[in-house]
Amino acid sequence: MTQRIAVFSCFALGYFLSNFFRAANAVIAGDLTRDLALGAADLGLMTSLFYAGFALVQLPLGSALDRLGPRLTIPALMLAGAAGSLLFGTADSFGQLAAGRALLGIGMAGGLMGAIKAFGVWFSARRVATVTSLMVGLGAAGGLVAATPLAWLNQQFGWRAVFVWGAGTIVLSAALIALGTRNAPAGVAWRAAPGGAGGFGAIFGDGRFWRIAPINLFLVGTMLAVQTLWGGPYLFDVLRLDQIEVGNLLLMMSGGVVAGYFVCGPLGERLGIQRVVTAAAGLFSVCHIPFLLSGWTPPAALLAPVFFGLGFGGAFNLLLLAQVRALYPPHMSGRAVTALNLFGFGGAALLQWWMGVIVALFAPDAAGHYPAAAYAAAFGFTGACTALSLMWYATLARERGRSQTRPAEA
C-alpha cells in the first residue's frame, strides 16, 4: 500500500505542474502582450505551442512507456520542461517565448499518460478509472493555482520570477518520480514479450478509435483553449474586467475541471462511460451559447456557472482515455492512450491558434480590445464542431455492453 501511495502522489504532483503551466498564459496574457508587443494571433500561436509540443511527443511517448516504463520516461521529458520554463521566464523576444512554451509542452507531455500506464499495473482493473480520476482531480488544482493565486503572484513578483522558480519545481518533481516510484510491483509483468506487441497500426486501423478521437479533440482542445488562453482575453475585452476578476472566473472554470475529474471515474464505472461522456459533452456544448450572443454582453454573475460548466463538462474527456485503453491488451495501453491524447492536445494547439486567427479577423478598438462579435465567431466555431463530433461519437453506442471494450488483435 505504501508503494501505491508513493506512485499515486508522485504522479499527482507532476500532473499538478502540467496543469499550472498549461493554464498560466490566460492570466498573464495582458502582461505578455504589453511586455513583448504581441498581437492576438501571436499570443494564440505562442500559447498553442505548449500543446503542439505536447502532441508532437505522444506517439514516441507511447512506445517509450510500453518499453522503458514511466519511471525513466517521464522524468527525462520533465527536464525539457524545466529548460522551457527557465527560457520562458527570461525571454526578451517572441521567438524565445515560443521556444520556451514548446519545451514546456514537451516536458509536461507524459504526466497523465505515465500515470495511466503505472496505475494499470499498480491498481486492479476495476479501480483504475476511479484512481485516475482522483489523481487528475488533485493534479488539476494546478489550474486553480494558475487563476487568482497566479494573478496575485504576478502582481507581487512578476511573471518572469514565477517561471524561473517554476523550473526548479519541475526538476524536483522529476526527481521524485525517478527515485520514488517503480514501473510495477515486484513480479508483475508490464512489458510485452519480444515480438508480442501490437503496433499503432492496430489502433489507427480500428473504426472504434475513430469514433472516439474527434470528440476527444474538441472536448480537450476547446476546454484548454478557453481555460489556458481565450477565456482571459474574452473577459478583458468584452466585459472589461480587471485581472483579479478575470482570475476569479477562470478559477470557476478550473474548479469545474477539478470537480469533473473527481466525479467522472465513479460515474463512468456506475452508469457506463458512453452514457456519461455523452451527457457531459452535451452540457459542454450548451455552455457555448452565452458567448455566441454578440449583441448582448452577459453579466459576470451568469458567466460564473457557464465557466464552471465548461470546465466540468470538458473534464469528462478523461473517461475517453479509459474507454480507449480498454479496447486493447495491457501491453498496448501506453500506445493506445497516447494515440488518443495526440488528438486531444493536437486539437488544443490547433484550436487555440485558430481561435486567435478568427478573433484577429475583427478590428480592435483604439484601446486594443476586440469586439464581442470576434469572440462569438470563435466560440461559434468550436461549439459547432463539438456538437458534430458528439453526434458521431454517439454512434459508438450501437455496440452494446462488453462489445465496445473487446481487445483488438495484437
Short mmCIF file of C-alpha atoms in Angstrom, two decimals:
data_model
loop_
_atom_site.label_atom_id
_atom_site.label_comp_id
_atom_site.label_asym_id
_atom_site.label_seq_id
_atom_site.Cartn_x
_atom_site.Cartn_y
_atom_site.Cartn_z
CA MET A 1 0.00 0.00 0.00
CA THR A 2 2.86 2.40 0.82
CA GLN A 3 4.35 1.91 -2.65
CA ARG A 4 0.95 2.54 -4.28
CA ILE A 5 0.61 5.80 -2.32
CA ALA A 6 4.09 6.86 -3.44
CA VAL A 7 3.29 6.12 -7.11
CA PHE A 8 0.00 7.98 -6.82
CA SER A 9 1.48 11.02 -5.04
CA CYS A 10 4.50 11.48 -7.30
CA PHE A 11 2.44 11.38 -10.48
CA ALA A 12 -0.20 13.67 -8.96
CA LEU A 13 2.47 16.32 -8.29
CA GLY A 14 3.74 16.07 -11.86
CA TYR A 15 0.23 16.44 -13.20
CA PHE A 16 -0.36 19.45 -10.92
CA LEU A 17 2.60 21.20 -12.55
CA SER A 18 1.37 20.30 -16.03
CA ASN A 19 -1.98 21.93 -15.32
CA PHE A 20 -0.37 25.02 -13.83
CA PHE A 21 1.92 25.71 -16.77
CA ARG A 22 -0.66 24.97 -19.45
CA ALA A 23 -3.15 27.41 -17.84
CA ALA A 24 -0.78 30.21 -16.82
CA ASN A 25 -0.95 32.30 -20.01
CA ALA A 26 -4.65 33.12 -19.59
CA VAL A 27 -3.96 35.25 -16.51
CA ILE A 28 -0.70 36.82 -17.70
CA ALA A 29 -1.85 37.37 -21.31
CA GLY A 30 -2.09 41.13 -20.81
CA ASP A 31 1.43 41.33 -19.39
CA LEU A 32 2.88 39.21 -22.21
CA THR A 33 1.10 41.35 -24.80
CA ARG A 34 2.39 44.58 -23.23
CA ASP A 35 5.93 43.45 -22.40
CA LEU A 36 6.68 41.81 -25.74
CA ALA A 37 4.24 43.68 -28.04
CA LEU A 38 2.23 40.60 -29.06
CA GLY A 39 -0.90 40.68 -31.23
CA ALA A 40 -3.88 38.32 -30.81
CA ALA A 41 -2.61 35.90 -33.47
CA ASP A 42 0.92 35.95 -31.96
CA LEU A 43 -0.48 35.29 -28.50
CA GLY A 44 -2.63 32.42 -29.75
CA LEU A 45 0.18 30.83 -31.75
CA MET A 46 2.75 31.15 -28.96
CA THR A 47 0.41 29.75 -26.30
CA SER A 48 -0.68 26.91 -28.60
CA LEU A 49 2.91 25.71 -28.91
CA PHE A 50 2.59 24.13 -25.46
CA TYR A 51 0.02 21.78 -26.98
CA ALA A 52 1.95 21.40 -30.23
CA GLY A 53 4.98 20.19 -28.26
CA PHE A 54 2.69 18.07 -26.10
CA ALA A 55 1.13 16.42 -29.16
CA LEU A 56 4.45 16.03 -31.01
CA VAL A 57 5.83 13.54 -28.50
CA GLN A 58 2.68 11.48 -27.87
CA LEU A 59 3.40 8.59 -30.26
CA PRO A 60 7.09 8.13 -29.30
CA LEU A 61 5.99 8.60 -25.68
CA GLY A 62 3.56 5.69 -26.01
CA SER A 63 6.28 3.40 -27.34
CA ALA A 64 8.69 4.51 -24.60
CA LEU A 65 6.11 3.90 -21.87
CA ASP A 66 5.43 0.38 -23.15
CA ARG A 67 9.14 -0.43 -23.50
CA LEU A 68 11.00 1.62 -20.83
CA GLY A 69 8.22 2.34 -18.37
CA PRO A 70 7.10 5.62 -16.80
CA ARG A 71 9.77 5.75 -14.09
CA LEU A 72 12.50 6.74 -16.58
CA THR A 73 10.46 8.15 -19.45
CA ILE A 74 8.54 10.83 -17.55
CA PRO A 75 11.45 12.43 -15.62
CA ALA A 76 13.53 12.59 -18.81
CA LEU A 77 10.76 14.57 -20.51
CA MET A 78 10.29 16.82 -17.49
CA LEU A 79 13.88 18.07 -17.73
CA ALA A 80 12.97 19.56 -21.10
CA GLY A 81 10.07 21.29 -19.36
CA ALA A 82 12.39 22.77 -16.74
CA ALA A 83 14.57 24.21 -19.51
CA GLY A 84 11.47 25.62 -21.18
CA SER A 85 10.22 27.30 -18.02
CA LEU A 86 13.60 28.95 -17.49
CA LEU A 87 13.74 30.12 -21.11
CA PHE A 88 10.19 31.47 -20.96
CA GLY A 89 10.88 33.39 -17.76
CA THR A 90 13.98 35.07 -19.19
CA ALA A 91 12.69 35.64 -22.76
CA ASP A 92 13.01 39.06 -24.38
CA SER A 93 11.58 38.13 -27.80
CA PHE A 94 8.66 36.29 -29.32
CA GLY A 95 10.98 33.52 -30.55
CA GLN A 96 12.31 32.81 -27.06
CA LEU A 97 8.82 32.83 -25.59
CA ALA A 98 7.65 30.42 -28.29
CA ALA A 99 10.60 28.06 -27.80
CA GLY A 100 10.12 28.07 -24.03
CA ARG A 101 6.41 27.38 -24.36
CA ALA A 102 7.05 24.48 -26.77
CA LEU A 103 9.65 22.94 -24.43
CA LEU A 104 7.20 23.25 -21.54
CA GLY A 105 4.67 21.30 -23.58
CA ILE A 106 7.19 18.56 -24.37
CA GLY A 107 8.23 18.36 -20.73
CA MET A 108 4.67 18.10 -19.40
CA ALA A 109 3.50 15.70 -22.14
CA GLY A 110 3.83 12.48 -20.18
CA GLY A 111 2.37 13.21 -16.76
CA LEU A 112 -1.11 11.78 -17.24
CA MET A 113 -0.06 9.12 -19.75
CA GLY A 114 2.68 7.86 -17.45
CA ALA A 115 0.23 7.74 -14.55
CA ILE A 116 -2.31 5.74 -16.56
CA LYS A 117 0.40 3.29 -17.59
CA ALA A 118 1.61 2.93 -13.99
CA PHE A 119 -1.84 2.71 -12.43
CA GLY A 120 -2.77 -0.09 -14.84
CA VAL A 121 -0.30 -2.39 -13.07
CA TRP A 122 -0.34 -0.92 -9.55
CA PHE A 123 -4.15 -0.99 -9.12
CA SER A 124 -6.86 -3.50 -10.02
CA ALA A 125 -8.63 -3.05 -13.35
CA ARG A 126 -11.93 -2.11 -11.70
CA ARG A 127 -10.23 0.67 -9.72
CA VAL A 128 -8.08 2.27 -12.42
CA ALA A 129 -10.74 4.75 -13.65
CA THR A 130 -11.55 5.91 -10.11
CA VAL A 131 -7.90 6.17 -9.03
CA THR A 132 -7.04 8.04 -12.23
CA SER A 133 -9.92 10.48 -11.78
CA LEU A 134 -8.85 11.10 -8.17
CA MET A 135 -5.25 11.75 -9.23
CA VAL A 136 -6.33 14.02 -12.07
CA GLY A 137 -8.76 15.85 -9.78
CA LEU A 138 -5.98 16.58 -7.31
CA GLY A 139 -3.49 17.40 -10.04
CA ALA A 140 -5.96 19.72 -11.75
CA ALA A 141 -5.62 22.00 -8.73
CA GLY A 142 -2.66 23.34 -10.71
CA GLY A 143 -5.25 25.07 -12.88
CA LEU A 144 -6.73 26.62 -9.75
CA VAL A 145 -3.34 27.99 -8.73
CA ALA A 146 -2.91 29.38 -12.25
CA ALA A 147 -6.01 31.56 -11.76
CA THR A 148 -6.42 34.00 -8.84
CA PRO A 149 -3.27 32.86 -6.95
CA LEU A 150 -1.15 33.35 -10.08
CA ALA A 151 -2.71 36.78 -10.62
CA TRP A 152 -1.61 37.70 -7.09
CA LEU A 153 1.90 36.23 -7.58
CA ASN A 154 2.18 38.12 -10.85
CA GLN A 155 1.30 41.40 -9.14
CA GLN A 156 3.75 40.76 -6.30
CA PHE A 157 6.76 39.25 -8.11
CA GLY A 158 6.11 39.38 -11.85
CA TRP A 159 5.50 36.58 -14.31
CA ARG A 160 9.21 36.13 -15.02
CA ALA A 161 10.00 35.17 -11.41
CA VAL A 162 7.13 32.68 -11.39
CA PHE A 163 8.56 30.81 -14.38
CA VAL A 164 12.17 30.90 -13.18
CA TRP A 165 11.21 29.39 -9.82
CA GLY A 166 8.89 27.01 -11.66
CA ALA A 167 11.88 25.47 -13.44
CA GLY A 168 13.33 24.33 -10.11
CA THR A 169 9.98 22.89 -9.05
CA ILE A 170 9.81 20.79 -12.23
CA VAL A 171 13.29 19.35 -11.54
CA LEU A 172 12.22 18.43 -8.00
CA SER A 173 9.09 16.67 -9.26
CA ALA A 174 11.09 14.73 -11.86
CA ALA A 175 13.50 13.55 -9.17
CA LEU A 176 10.62 12.33 -7.00
CA ILE A 177 9.21 10.21 -9.84
CA ALA A 178 12.62 8.75 -10.72
CA LEU A 179 13.56 7.92 -7.13
CA GLY A 180 10.18 7.34 -5.50
CA THR A 181 8.35 5.09 -7.96
CA ARG A 182 8.74 1.78 -9.78
CA ASN A 183 7.29 0.66 -13.08
CA ALA A 184 5.37 -2.20 -11.47
CA PRO A 185 5.15 -4.19 -8.23
CA ALA A 186 7.75 -6.92 -7.86
CA GLY A 187 6.97 -9.91 -10.04
CA VAL A 188 4.30 -8.14 -12.11
CA ALA A 189 4.94 -8.03 -15.88
CA TRP A 190 4.27 -4.67 -17.56
CA ARG A 191 6.02 -5.20 -20.91
CA ALA A 192 5.00 -7.47 -23.77
CA ALA A 193 7.18 -10.46 -24.59
CA PRO A 194 9.56 -9.82 -27.52
CA GLY A 195 7.61 -9.75 -30.75
CA GLY A 196 4.28 -9.77 -28.94
CA ALA A 197 3.34 -6.09 -29.01
CA GLY A 198 0.83 -4.74 -31.48
CA GLY A 199 1.79 -1.52 -33.22
CA PHE A 200 -0.01 1.77 -33.81
CA GLY A 201 -1.44 0.26 -37.00
CA ALA A 202 -3.80 -1.90 -34.92
CA ILE A 203 -5.06 1.26 -33.21
CA PHE A 204 -5.34 3.61 -36.19
CA GLY A 205 -6.95 0.86 -38.25
CA ASP A 206 -9.77 0.39 -35.72
CA GLY A 207 -13.04 2.13 -36.58
CA ARG A 208 -13.98 2.35 -32.89
CA PHE A 209 -10.93 4.53 -32.25
CA TRP A 210 -12.04 6.98 -34.95
CA ARG A 211 -15.41 7.45 -33.28
CA ILE A 212 -13.72 8.46 -30.04
CA ALA A 213 -10.87 10.60 -31.41
CA PRO A 214 -12.93 13.57 -32.77
CA ILE A 215 -14.92 14.16 -29.56
CA ASN A 216 -11.69 13.96 -27.59
CA LEU A 217 -10.14 16.54 -29.92
CA PHE A 218 -12.92 19.07 -29.41
CA LEU A 219 -13.60 18.42 -25.71
CA VAL A 220 -9.94 18.67 -24.71
CA GLY A 221 -8.98 21.20 -27.37
CA THR A 222 -11.78 23.67 -26.69
CA MET A 223 -11.62 23.32 -22.91
CA LEU A 224 -7.89 24.01 -22.85
CA ALA A 225 -8.05 26.76 -25.47
CA VAL A 226 -10.55 28.63 -23.29
CA GLN A 227 -9.09 27.79 -19.87
CA THR A 228 -5.49 28.48 -20.74
CA LEU A 229 -5.90 31.47 -23.04
CA TRP A 230 -9.05 32.75 -24.71
CA GLY A 231 -11.23 32.88 -21.61
CA GLY A 232 -8.95 35.63 -20.30
CA PRO A 233 -8.96 37.95 -23.37
CA TYR A 234 -12.72 37.47 -23.76
CA LEU A 235 -13.29 38.70 -20.20
CA PHE A 236 -10.80 41.55 -20.61
CA ASP A 237 -12.18 42.72 -23.97
CA VAL A 238 -15.93 42.10 -23.73
CA LEU A 239 -16.66 42.54 -20.01
CA ARG A 240 -13.68 44.87 -19.33
CA LEU A 241 -12.89 43.09 -16.06
CA ASP A 242 -9.65 43.64 -14.14
CA GLN A 243 -7.01 40.94 -13.68
CA ILE A 244 -8.28 39.67 -10.32
CA GLU A 245 -11.88 39.49 -11.59
CA VAL A 246 -10.71 37.57 -14.65
CA GLY A 247 -8.71 35.27 -12.37
CA ASN A 248 -11.83 34.63 -10.30
CA LEU A 249 -13.87 33.50 -13.32
CA LEU A 250 -11.04 31.34 -14.62
CA LEU A 251 -10.86 29.91 -11.10
CA MET A 252 -14.52 28.90 -11.52
CA MET A 253 -13.64 27.07 -14.72
CA SER A 254 -10.68 25.35 -13.09
CA GLY A 255 -12.94 24.43 -10.18
CA GLY A 256 -15.35 22.85 -12.66
CA VAL A 257 -12.46 20.88 -14.17
CA VAL A 258 -11.40 19.61 -10.75
CA ALA A 259 -14.98 18.67 -9.81
CA GLY A 260 -15.47 16.91 -13.14
CA TYR A 261 -12.28 14.92 -12.77
CA PHE A 262 -13.23 13.83 -9.25
CA VAL A 263 -16.68 12.52 -10.17
CA CYS A 264 -16.23 11.24 -13.73
CA GLY A 265 -14.48 7.99 -12.72
CA PRO A 266 -17.12 6.80 -10.22
CA LEU A 267 -19.95 7.92 -12.55
CA GLY A 268 -18.38 6.13 -15.51
CA GLU A 269 -17.99 2.92 -13.52
CA ARG A 270 -21.58 3.10 -12.23
CA LEU A 271 -23.51 4.35 -15.29
CA GLY A 272 -21.24 3.46 -18.21
CA ILE A 273 -18.64 5.56 -19.97
CA GLN A 274 -20.63 6.07 -23.18
CA ARG A 275 -23.70 7.45 -21.42
CA VAL A 276 -21.78 9.68 -19.03
CA VAL A 277 -19.49 11.19 -21.69
CA THR A 278 -22.47 11.92 -23.95
CA ALA A 279 -24.28 13.82 -21.18
CA ALA A 280 -21.15 15.77 -20.20
CA ALA A 281 -20.34 16.71 -23.80
CA GLY A 282 -23.93 17.90 -24.22
CA LEU A 283 -23.51 20.21 -21.21
CA PHE A 284 -20.21 21.43 -22.63
CA SER A 285 -21.89 22.33 -25.93
CA VAL A 286 -24.77 24.17 -24.24
CA CYS A 287 -22.30 26.29 -22.24
CA HIS A 288 -21.14 27.86 -25.52
CA ILE A 289 -24.43 29.68 -26.03
CA PRO A 290 -23.78 32.85 -23.92
CA PHE A 291 -20.59 33.52 -25.90
CA LEU A 292 -22.46 33.45 -29.21
CA LEU A 293 -24.78 36.36 -28.43
CA SER A 294 -22.53 39.09 -29.76
CA GLY A 295 -25.25 41.75 -29.40
CA TRP A 296 -25.58 41.12 -25.68
CA THR A 297 -22.90 41.25 -23.02
CA PRO A 298 -23.61 38.57 -20.40
CA PRO A 299 -23.18 39.64 -16.78
CA ALA A 300 -20.28 38.19 -14.82
CA ALA A 301 -22.76 36.53 -12.43
CA LEU A 302 -24.14 34.47 -15.33
CA LEU A 303 -20.71 33.61 -16.67
CA ALA A 304 -19.59 32.09 -13.35
CA PRO A 305 -21.77 28.95 -13.77
CA VAL A 306 -21.07 28.94 -17.51
CA PHE A 307 -17.32 28.82 -16.94
CA PHE A 308 -17.83 26.18 -14.27
CA GLY A 309 -19.94 24.13 -16.69
CA LEU A 310 -17.33 24.36 -19.44
CA GLY A 311 -14.70 23.04 -17.07
CA PHE A 312 -16.95 20.36 -15.58
CA GLY A 313 -18.20 19.00 -18.91
CA GLY A 314 -14.80 19.16 -20.56
CA ALA A 315 -13.17 17.20 -17.74
CA PHE A 316 -15.09 14.06 -18.70
CA ASN A 317 -12.64 13.61 -21.57
CA LEU A 318 -10.68 11.61 -19.01
CA LEU A 319 -13.17 8.77 -19.43
CA LEU A 320 -12.35 8.59 -23.13
CA LEU A 321 -8.80 7.57 -22.19
CA ALA A 322 -10.21 4.79 -20.00
CA GLN A 323 -12.56 3.79 -22.82
CA VAL A 324 -9.85 3.55 -25.47
CA ARG A 325 -7.44 1.85 -23.06
CA ALA A 326 -9.98 -0.95 -22.54
CA LEU A 327 -10.13 -1.61 -26.28
CA TYR A 328 -6.58 -3.02 -26.39
CA PRO A 329 -4.47 -5.53 -24.43
CA PRO A 330 -2.34 -4.28 -21.48
CA HIS A 331 0.97 -4.31 -23.35
CA MET A 332 -0.52 -1.80 -25.82
CA SER A 333 -2.02 0.52 -23.20
CA GLY A 334 0.72 3.15 -23.46
CA ARG A 335 0.31 3.44 -27.21
CA ALA A 336 -3.49 3.36 -27.03
CA VAL A 337 -3.82 6.29 -24.63
CA THR A 338 -1.09 8.38 -26.25
CA ALA A 339 -2.66 7.86 -29.69
CA LEU A 340 -5.90 9.33 -28.34
CA ASN A 341 -4.06 12.03 -26.42
CA LEU A 342 -2.40 13.09 -29.65
CA PHE A 343 -5.81 14.20 -30.87
CA GLY A 344 -6.71 15.93 -27.60
CA PHE A 345 -3.61 18.06 -27.35
CA GLY A 346 -3.16 18.39 -31.07
CA GLY A 347 -6.66 19.79 -31.00
CA ALA A 348 -5.71 22.18 -28.21
CA ALA A 349 -2.80 23.50 -30.28
CA LEU A 350 -4.92 23.94 -33.40
CA LEU A 351 -7.99 25.39 -31.70
CA GLN A 352 -6.02 27.81 -29.56
CA TRP A 353 -4.29 29.10 -32.67
CA TRP A 354 -7.39 29.09 -34.87
CA MET A 355 -9.44 30.96 -32.28
CA GLY A 356 -6.75 33.65 -32.32
CA VAL A 357 -6.87 33.79 -36.10
CA ILE A 358 -10.67 34.15 -36.03
CA VAL A 359 -10.55 36.87 -33.38
CA ALA A 360 -7.87 38.72 -35.35
CA LEU A 361 -10.22 38.92 -38.38
CA PHE A 362 -12.07 41.67 -36.48
CA ALA A 363 -10.60 45.12 -35.90
CA PRO A 364 -9.79 46.07 -32.29
CA ASP A 365 -10.80 49.44 -30.87
CA ALA A 366 -8.38 52.25 -30.05
CA ALA A 367 -7.56 50.62 -26.70
CA GLY A 368 -6.77 47.28 -28.35
CA HIS A 369 -9.98 45.50 -27.29
CA TYR A 370 -11.56 43.09 -29.77
CA PRO A 371 -15.37 43.24 -30.16
CA ALA A 372 -17.86 40.72 -28.79
CA ALA A 373 -18.58 39.59 -32.38
CA ALA A 374 -14.97 38.37 -32.71
CA TYR A 375 -15.37 36.05 -29.75
CA ALA A 376 -18.86 34.98 -30.87
CA ALA A 377 -17.32 33.81 -34.15
CA ALA A 378 -14.50 31.94 -32.40
CA PHE A 379 -16.78 30.24 -29.86
CA GLY A 380 -19.35 29.52 -32.58
CA PHE A 381 -16.73 27.55 -34.48
CA THR A 382 -15.68 25.41 -31.50
CA GLY A 383 -19.27 24.93 -30.32
CA ALA A 384 -20.49 23.69 -33.70
CA CYS A 385 -17.56 21.31 -34.12
CA THR A 386 -18.07 19.90 -30.63
CA ALA A 387 -21.76 19.22 -31.32
CA LEU A 388 -20.97 17.47 -34.61
CA SER A 389 -18.27 15.29 -33.04
CA LEU A 390 -20.68 14.36 -30.24
CA MET A 391 -23.22 13.11 -32.78
CA TRP A 392 -20.51 10.99 -34.42
CA TYR A 393 -19.35 9.62 -31.05
CA ALA A 394 -22.93 8.68 -30.16
CA THR A 395 -22.94 6.09 -32.96
CA LEU A 396 -20.50 4.04 -30.88
CA ALA A 397 -23.40 3.26 -28.55
CA ARG A 398 -24.65 0.73 -31.08
CA GLU A 399 -22.00 -1.62 -29.77
CA ARG A 400 -23.68 -2.71 -26.55
CA GLY A 401 -22.11 -3.84 -23.30
CA ARG A 402 -18.73 -5.51 -23.49
CA SER A 403 -18.60 -5.36 -27.27
CA GLN A 404 -17.28 -1.79 -27.12
CA THR A 405 -14.33 -2.87 -24.97
CA ARG A 406 -13.26 -6.09 -26.70
CA PRO A 407 -9.48 -6.29 -27.23
CA ALA A 408 -8.05 -5.65 -30.67
CA GLU A 409 -5.83 -8.26 -32.19
CA ALA A 410 -2.24 -7.64 -31.19
#
